[in-house]
Amino acid sequence: MEDFLKELNESQHKAVVYNDGPSLVIAGAGSGKTRVLTYKIAYLLKNGIAPYNILALTFTNKAAREMKNRIATLVGADIAWRLQMGTFHSIFSRILRREADKIGFRSDFTIYDSQDSRNLIKAIIKELKLDDKLYKPATVQARISKVKNALITPDQYAVDYELNTTDIRCNRPATRDIYSIYCNRCRISGVMDFDDLLLYTYLLFRDFPDVIARYRNQFRFIMVDEYQDTNSAQHEIMLQLAEEHRRICVVGDDAQSIYSFRGANIGNILNFMNIYPESRLFKLEQNYRSTQTIVNAANSLIHKNKEQIPKTIFSTRQHGDKIQVIGAYSDLEEGSIVAGRIAEMRMLQHLPYTDFAILYRTNAQSRIFEEALRKRNIPYRIYGGLSFFQRKEIKDIIAYYRIVCNPNDEEAFKRIINYPIRGIGDTTVGKIISSATTHGVSLWRIISDPLAYNLPVNNGVINKLNIFKSLIGDFMESNKTMDAYELGKLVVNRAGIAEELYRDKTPEGLSRVQNIEELINSLHEFVSSRQEQGLEDVKLSDFLAEISLMTDQDTDQDESAERVVLMTVHSAKGLEFKNVFVVGLEEELFPSQLSNNSESEIEEERRLFYVALTRAEENCILCYAKSRFHNGMSRVCKPSRFIRDIDKAYLKLPSNFEPKDSFSSGFLLEETPTRASAFRSTAPTVRRLTPIEKVSLPPSATSAAIPGSVQFAPNDLHVNDKIMHERFGIGKIVAFEGIDESAKATVEFENFGRKNLLLKFARFKVIK
């Protein structure tokens, strides 16, 4: 045992060996948090604690797998795989399946993903004849999710004065009715959504003392990763489980609490020691990832926050280069500069593309960087894009699998009733839904006996419904004897899905076929893996339970390919790269304009920037644009206050950097599309606000005109004049051609090379 404990530093060692009561491990960025959790579990196992007595909760399946694999190397695979380790949702779904009868569900309930839930809410809004412009399904869904995570049931919601007053003020007084109907429909369909997995676990433990006693006795040691990301429901369930033995260890970093929009409550980690007064606090303050400069800069930033557990992160790595700040004249130039810098660093330092990441605040920012990278033939990937299991053809087949396992699944039913097309149109589906609502039964029950429920359709439609019912019935019968792989293949072939997809010979069709084949491969791997673990009877429902809980990180594809990574800062949490570009550092973008309501929101934005900084191992480059194209026009931007929050000793700032300036020279906001005002002989001089870093450029332009061009210059414009363009930045005029309405200027820009500008539309000013 002592051998692997020697691999820990002093702070890590103390955190690992203390297991006599509650403990809070504050793990700074890059401080070896996963190692502490892994070794702590291994330490308990080595000391004779049974695997089933340890509950370890993570936020992604990927994190749980990685930890199990690392534990397996320390204590052996047989012991490691018997640990109760997984995401909150996966662990709680297992508990709910075992105890389903107590809360009025069957053990084979299916799980709605976000889109399924939204579809059902949309249907309910339509049935209630509500205005979907006021009752937007996504807005109502977010409201329901929020109250579920606050552990508020429909009955409680209905009598809550504050909640109902808020709904009335938002012109959505029927939200409580939608919530009640939604929960009832889910129960009738035998489904739960992700939030239900938390809410029903809490209610199960609250209402059944014998059940909570049993699980308290089983889970004698509780460990929770990323505790700063827990919501109220997760926190309350942990209090329920740890109430008696109080052997709970939570690990996290309050400085990286960035998910309040998902319901995360930073107070859970900040108040932990007040809830457990006898708890021990351990701080992991040595950063093993980043240079001293990056760590010091991040410290100087986050110390501006008031809501935090004080700590000072340090690094023993080399000091490293200062963090460079680059100011671009426009968002377009920002993209070009970043792409150019990546090309330059790769060439000079012989770095692979995987060493580079571009981090931005919003997904909408990616387009410009994608275009800039493509122009330089730099390969890239968008991290956290559409996951494999979210593709349409995959979701269609998964819907078949779901209804085979649970024929009462309403959203799965609606998705496949006419796929592939079998002549059952929307009108018929609407009648089925109406009849099911009237009688309070599932859609499957209606088509199982349409005459008994007076379904108003003709015999031809009834025949089509019977064919569909028989198809699904055959699959359900096969489910009794076939494993997940065998049945999965059977469904794809017999339902006609494979035939339809194979008829499409377009590249998109071939891609869909490849995705279906990959799905079948995943079924085969799933069954084989389970069989290797000694589970012989691997059913389709087991596969569904696995994939329904996957996150974007769990399903991200082809991570080994050499490409620059583009992602939001939220997606970057937990990752690291040698070279990081944090872009769009402007007021109202980062921090977001939506965060100006309170200081706590600004503090979360600052924590988000802290996460961005601490992703970098060796180089961190900060970029902002002085103008950004928005809603059809260029808007003047101010550098983010967060740049000013960093101690200047750790920054390499552009000359004349003035973050408090508004850069209000005025020319960037001219709404006229013409150049008329720029030709005045009295045009004011516009000073160059910030020098742009030089990147690889085409050969220098000469002052000579382009061969064959007309030697004509509009009044007040001359060859060799310097201009500042609204989007391309600084450039020099090298030639003219054409006259009057056709007059063009050829301009050599610092970061875009040579451009031809039609003068009557060009937006620039002459500078000196």
XYZ file of C-alpha atoms in Angstrom, residues 60-498:
439
model
C -19.665 11.961 -16.844
C -19.485 8.281 -17.673
C -16.089 9.000 -19.184
C -14.731 10.219 -15.842
C -16.131 7.159 -14.064
C -14.544 4.787 -16.600
C -11.169 6.479 -16.358
C -11.213 6.324 -12.573
C -12.241 2.670 -12.557
C -9.443 1.813 -14.956
C -6.892 3.596 -12.790
C -8.205 1.919 -9.647
C -8.018 -1.440 -11.441
C -4.266 -0.972 -11.919
C -3.895 -0.468 -8.169
C -6.208 -3.116 -6.692
C -7.115 -5.409 -9.593
C -9.899 -5.341 -12.169
C -12.181 -7.790 -10.341
C -12.448 -5.526 -7.310
C -12.569 -2.265 -9.270
C -15.494 -3.321 -11.453
C -17.592 -4.139 -8.377
C -17.428 -0.534 -7.163
C -20.644 1.483 -7.063
C -19.213 4.180 -9.308
C -20.889 6.242 -12.007
C -22.777 9.440 -12.744
C -25.516 10.642 -10.422
C -28.099 9.771 -13.045
C -26.773 6.292 -13.823
C -26.461 5.258 -10.162
C -29.854 6.680 -9.237
C -31.548 5.089 -12.271
C -30.327 1.689 -11.062
C -31.728 2.348 -7.600
C -35.049 3.492 -9.050
C -35.323 0.389 -11.222
C -34.832 -1.791 -8.144
C -37.378 0.188 -6.112
C -39.704 1.226 -8.954
C -42.835 -0.401 -7.534
C -42.660 1.785 -4.430
C -43.065 4.962 -6.466
C -45.615 3.607 -8.912
C -43.360 2.734 -11.848
C -42.331 -0.482 -13.537
C -38.690 -1.447 -13.429
C -38.392 -1.251 -17.223
C -39.223 2.461 -17.436
C -37.470 4.278 -20.274
C -35.695 7.632 -20.089
C -36.627 10.696 -22.113
C -33.800 12.811 -23.416
C -34.165 16.579 -23.651
C -35.733 16.480 -27.105
C -38.280 13.852 -26.091
C -39.320 15.980 -23.130
C -39.613 19.081 -25.274
C -41.720 17.256 -27.855
C -44.171 16.111 -25.190
C -44.387 19.595 -23.694
C -44.996 21.013 -27.163
C -47.827 18.524 -27.686
C -49.421 19.437 -24.340
C -49.246 23.161 -25.136
C -51.006 22.456 -28.424
C -53.658 20.292 -26.771
C -54.387 23.031 -24.227
C -54.716 25.511 -27.113
C -52.135 27.835 -25.574
C -50.180 30.437 -27.512
C -46.844 28.769 -28.328
C -45.265 32.196 -28.725
C -45.841 32.804 -25.020
C -45.518 29.174 -23.970
C -42.368 28.336 -25.869
C -41.650 24.622 -25.305
C -37.978 25.259 -24.493
C -38.898 27.948 -21.943
C -41.530 25.790 -20.272
C -39.141 22.831 -20.284
C -36.468 24.917 -18.541
C -39.017 26.030 -15.947
C -40.105 22.457 -15.224
C -36.488 21.323 -15.014
C -35.686 24.106 -12.568
C -38.530 23.283 -10.190
C -37.781 19.565 -10.347
C -34.180 20.238 -9.386
C -35.536 22.337 -6.523
C -37.498 19.180 -5.520
C -40.886 20.800 -6.123
C -43.610 18.380 -7.207
C -46.629 19.387 -9.366
C -48.895 19.450 -6.288
C -46.489 21.758 -4.458
C -46.125 23.948 -7.544
C -49.894 24.365 -7.834
C -50.170 25.970 -4.365
C -46.881 27.908 -4.351
C -47.794 31.603 -4.363
C -44.373 32.885 -5.435
C -44.003 30.455 -8.355
C -47.493 31.148 -9.652
C -47.064 34.904 -9.266
C -43.884 34.727 -11.329
C -45.699 32.746 -14.033
C -48.522 35.306 -14.128
C -46.010 38.133 -14.415
C -44.415 36.274 -17.365
C -47.851 35.768 -18.997
C -47.601 31.993 -18.538
C -50.136 31.242 -15.773
C -50.894 27.768 -17.158
C -47.342 26.537 -16.542
C -48.487 24.678 -13.419
C -51.120 22.846 -15.491
C -48.548 21.895 -18.142
C -46.230 20.612 -15.415
C -48.972 18.483 -13.867
C -50.129 17.043 -17.209
C -46.530 16.427 -18.287
C -45.733 14.403 -15.168
C -48.978 12.438 -15.479
C -48.301 11.634 -19.144
C -44.786 10.490 -18.309
C -46.139 8.205 -15.622
C -48.778 6.756 -17.987
C -46.060 6.213 -20.617
C -43.738 4.594 -18.092
C -40.940 7.091 -18.653
C -38.783 9.438 -16.628
C -36.731 12.384 -17.802
C -33.259 13.181 -16.480
C -34.601 15.464 -13.757
C -37.009 12.747 -12.602
C -34.063 10.492 -11.818
C -33.062 12.975 -9.119
C -36.526 14.009 -7.961
C -37.851 10.457 -7.588
C -34.686 9.295 -5.822
C -35.136 12.086 -3.302
C -38.828 11.246 -2.832
C -38.042 7.537 -2.535
C -35.507 8.176 0.241
C -37.788 10.710 1.946
C -40.941 8.607 1.966
C -39.587 5.098 2.600
C -37.457 4.932 5.778
C -36.638 1.256 5.236
C -35.230 2.016 1.772
C -32.993 4.898 2.860
C -31.809 2.826 5.833
C -30.780 0.031 3.497
C -28.777 2.313 1.219
C -27.169 4.153 4.131
C -26.005 0.793 5.418
C -24.657 -0.145 1.991
C -22.954 3.149 1.082
C -20.752 3.583 4.147
C -18.245 5.762 2.291
C -19.479 8.396 -0.151
C -17.282 10.339 -2.554
C -18.457 13.039 -4.922
C -16.400 14.549 -7.722
C -16.847 18.141 -8.984
C -19.025 19.070 -6.033
C -19.152 22.704 -7.116
C -21.311 21.518 -10.045
C -24.003 19.833 -7.950
C -27.530 21.197 -7.915
C -29.948 21.350 -4.992
C -31.431 17.904 -5.651
C -28.032 16.189 -5.798
C -26.942 17.994 -2.639
C -30.083 16.986 -0.733
C -29.743 13.332 -1.754
C -26.164 13.336 -0.468
C -27.419 14.740 2.847
C -29.976 11.911 3.021
C -27.408 9.188 2.384
C -24.692 10.571 4.694
C -26.929 11.676 7.553
C -25.947 8.896 9.967
C -22.385 7.737 9.227
C -21.287 11.165 7.842
C -18.357 9.611 5.980
C -18.659 11.774 2.917
C -15.774 13.267 0.949
C -16.524 15.907 -1.662
C -13.898 17.108 -4.102
C -14.047 20.202 -6.240
C -12.930 23.755 -6.877
C -15.199 26.687 -6.117
C -13.096 28.726 -8.568
C -14.367 26.480 -11.367
C -18.085 26.660 -10.576
C -19.446 27.676 -13.995
C -22.716 25.811 -14.481
C -25.356 27.842 -12.654
C -27.355 27.920 -15.892
C -27.747 24.154 -15.468
C -28.823 24.549 -11.865
C -25.410 24.147 -10.202
C -25.249 25.848 -6.818
C -21.841 27.097 -5.690
C -23.265 27.354 -2.172
C -23.166 23.560 -1.899
C -19.372 23.578 -1.744
C -18.965 26.956 -0.014
C -21.276 25.917 2.841
C -20.132 22.311 3.181
C -18.172 22.956 6.369
C -21.130 24.743 7.931
C -23.342 21.720 7.255
C -20.671 19.368 8.610
C -18.930 21.387 11.370
C -16.646 18.451 12.196
C -15.391 18.177 8.605
C -11.731 18.431 7.636
C -10.534 20.783 4.878
C -7.728 19.764 2.514
C -6.343 22.142 -0.108
C -4.526 20.867 -3.192
C -2.623 23.958 -4.287
C 0.209 22.646 -6.446
C -0.570 22.943 -10.138
C 1.160 20.298 -12.261
C -0.198 21.566 -15.584
C 0.742 25.166 -16.272
C 3.766 27.442 -16.150
C 4.286 29.717 -13.154
C 3.279 32.738 -15.208
C -0.085 31.256 -16.210
C -0.794 30.106 -12.653
C 0.152 33.494 -11.177
C -1.979 35.310 -13.734
C -4.955 33.070 -12.952
C -4.475 33.675 -9.216
C -4.437 37.445 -9.691
C -7.662 37.169 -11.677
C -9.690 34.932 -9.373
C -8.668 36.808 -6.225
C -10.995 39.576 -7.442
C -13.964 37.332 -6.544
C -15.543 37.671 -3.107
C -17.413 34.336 -3.042
C -14.593 31.818 -2.675
C -12.580 29.568 -0.409
C -9.177 31.305 -0.128
C -6.255 29.436 -1.657
C -3.065 30.233 -3.530
C -2.200 27.910 -6.368
C 1.479 27.527 -7.207
C 3.515 25.788 -9.875
C 7.009 24.385 -9.770
C 7.264 24.262 -13.557
C 9.351 26.729 -15.558
C 8.389 30.380 -15.357
C 7.216 30.499 -18.987
C 6.393 33.341 -21.362
C 4.058 36.156 -20.488
C 0.444 35.884 -21.574
C 0.125 37.776 -24.821
C -2.817 40.075 -25.437
C -3.741 40.766 -29.064
C -6.160 43.443 -30.182
C -7.713 42.978 -33.611
C -9.571 45.712 -35.450
C -12.521 43.420 -36.149
C -13.856 39.960 -35.424
C -12.866 38.964 -38.951
C -9.282 40.051 -38.382
C -9.280 38.277 -35.024
C -9.973 34.999 -36.835
C -7.234 35.644 -39.360
C -4.686 36.569 -36.684
C -5.390 33.443 -34.634
C -5.182 31.161 -37.668
C -1.958 32.855 -38.744
C -0.432 32.540 -35.294
C -1.258 28.827 -35.149
C 0.374 28.300 -38.556
C 3.411 30.291 -37.472
C 3.862 28.520 -34.115
C 3.392 25.117 -35.713
C 6.030 25.845 -38.335
C 8.617 27.418 -36.021
C 8.197 25.018 -33.099
C 7.227 21.859 -35.044
C 4.055 21.404 -33.002
C 1.141 19.109 -33.874
C -2.252 20.699 -34.394
C -3.576 18.866 -31.342
C -1.463 21.216 -29.206
C -3.775 24.122 -30.070
C -7.217 25.039 -28.771
C -9.397 28.053 -29.521
C -11.804 28.813 -26.689
C -14.778 31.138 -27.033
C -17.721 32.220 -24.914
C -20.515 31.294 -27.340
C -20.912 28.726 -30.103
C -21.844 31.453 -32.568
C -18.231 32.684 -32.516
C -16.878 29.535 -34.126
C -17.840 30.392 -37.716
C -15.180 33.046 -38.265
C -12.422 30.823 -36.861
C -13.585 27.878 -38.940
C -13.390 29.986 -42.085
C -9.970 31.376 -41.173
C -8.597 27.892 -40.473
C -10.039 26.483 -43.700
C -8.410 29.248 -45.717
C -5.037 28.144 -44.364
C -5.849 24.445 -44.771
C -5.565 23.931 -41.027
C -7.630 20.909 -39.908
C -9.941 21.447 -36.951
C -12.823 19.903 -35.079
C -15.688 21.391 -33.119
C -15.700 19.777 -29.698
C -19.112 18.962 -28.298
C -20.867 19.088 -31.681
C -23.733 16.828 -32.631
C -23.069 13.566 -30.854
C -23.386 10.207 -32.542
C -26.545 9.262 -30.673
C -28.219 12.566 -31.528
C -28.148 12.010 -35.292
C -31.584 11.543 -36.816
C -31.085 8.084 -38.250
C -29.696 6.871 -34.938
C -32.511 8.423 -32.923
C -35.066 6.766 -35.222
C -33.636 3.308 -34.544
C -33.233 4.008 -30.836
C -36.926 4.930 -30.786
C -37.715 1.442 -32.133
C -35.528 -0.093 -29.434
C -37.283 1.973 -26.770
C -40.774 0.962 -27.820
C -39.765 -2.713 -27.985
C -38.671 -2.444 -24.352
C -41.527 -0.173 -23.321
C -44.488 0.011 -25.751
C -46.066 2.806 -23.678
C -43.225 5.233 -24.527
C -45.200 8.088 -26.121
C -42.385 10.000 -27.828
C -40.836 6.848 -29.280
C -44.272 5.805 -30.542
C -44.859 9.124 -32.314
C -41.389 9.066 -33.848
C -41.700 5.648 -35.521
C -45.438 5.104 -36.109
C -44.927 6.245 -39.704
C -41.214 5.582 -40.161
C -40.468 4.147 -42.608
C -43.611 5.520 -44.239
C -46.518 3.076 -43.800
C -49.489 5.312 -44.555
C -50.276 6.402 -41.000
C -50.427 10.189 -41.266
C -50.470 13.059 -38.772
C -54.278 13.131 -38.747
C -54.447 9.527 -37.564
C -51.726 10.109 -34.983
C -53.656 13.144 -33.728
C -56.770 11.005 -33.283
C -54.777 8.371 -31.379
C -53.348 11.048 -29.061
C -56.774 12.599 -28.498
C -58.315 9.228 -27.667
C -55.444 8.347 -25.313
C -55.809 11.691 -23.523
C -59.570 11.256 -23.178
C -59.267 7.757 -21.691
C -56.069 8.397 -19.697
C -54.137 5.547 -21.297
C -51.039 5.209 -23.473
C -51.002 5.487 -27.267
C -50.005 1.817 -27.486
C -53.119 0.821 -25.537
C -55.298 2.648 -28.065
C -53.880 0.864 -31.128
C -53.925 -2.446 -29.279
C -57.724 -2.235 -29.115
C -58.944 0.683 -31.277
C -62.581 -0.483 -31.281
C -62.794 -0.616 -27.485
C -61.628 3.006 -27.302
C -63.812 4.147 -30.224
C -60.870 5.349 -32.300
C -62.521 7.309 -35.155
C -60.672 5.773 -38.122
C -61.743 3.543 -40.997
C -60.937 -0.140 -41.495
C -58.057 0.609 -43.842
C -56.283 2.649 -41.160
C -57.036 0.003 -38.517
C -55.381 -2.575 -40.758
C -52.251 -0.421 -41.040
C -52.181 0.042 -37.277
C -52.510 -3.736 -36.786
C -49.548 -4.353 -39.105
C -47.446 -1.934 -37.065
C -48.634 -3.444 -33.776
C -47.810 -6.960 -35.011
C -44.326 -5.847 -36.085
C -43.559 -4.380 -32.666
C -45.243 -7.360 -30.983
C -42.916 -9.749 -32.821
C -39.904 -7.707 -31.690
C -41.169 -7.765 -28.109
C -41.487 -11.552 -28.303
C -37.947 -11.832 -29.699
C -36.728 -9.627 -26.842
C -37.428 -12.517 -24.474
C -34.848 -14.782 -26.120
C -32.420 -12.559 -28.069
C -29.563 -10.503 -26.713
C -29.237 -6.784 -27.504
C -27.023 -7.320 -30.554
C -29.217 -9.958 -32.195
C -32.416 -8.047 -31.602
C -30.839 -4.746 -32.634
C -29.912 -6.176 -36.031
C -33.321 -7.773 -36.441
C -35.139 -4.486 -35.821
C -33.038 -2.555 -38.355
C -33.663 -5.157 -41.043
C -37.298 -6.146 -40.442
C -38.570 -2.617 -39.837
C -37.395 -1.646 -43.325
C -34.920 0.965 -42.108
C -31.874 -0.633 -43.715
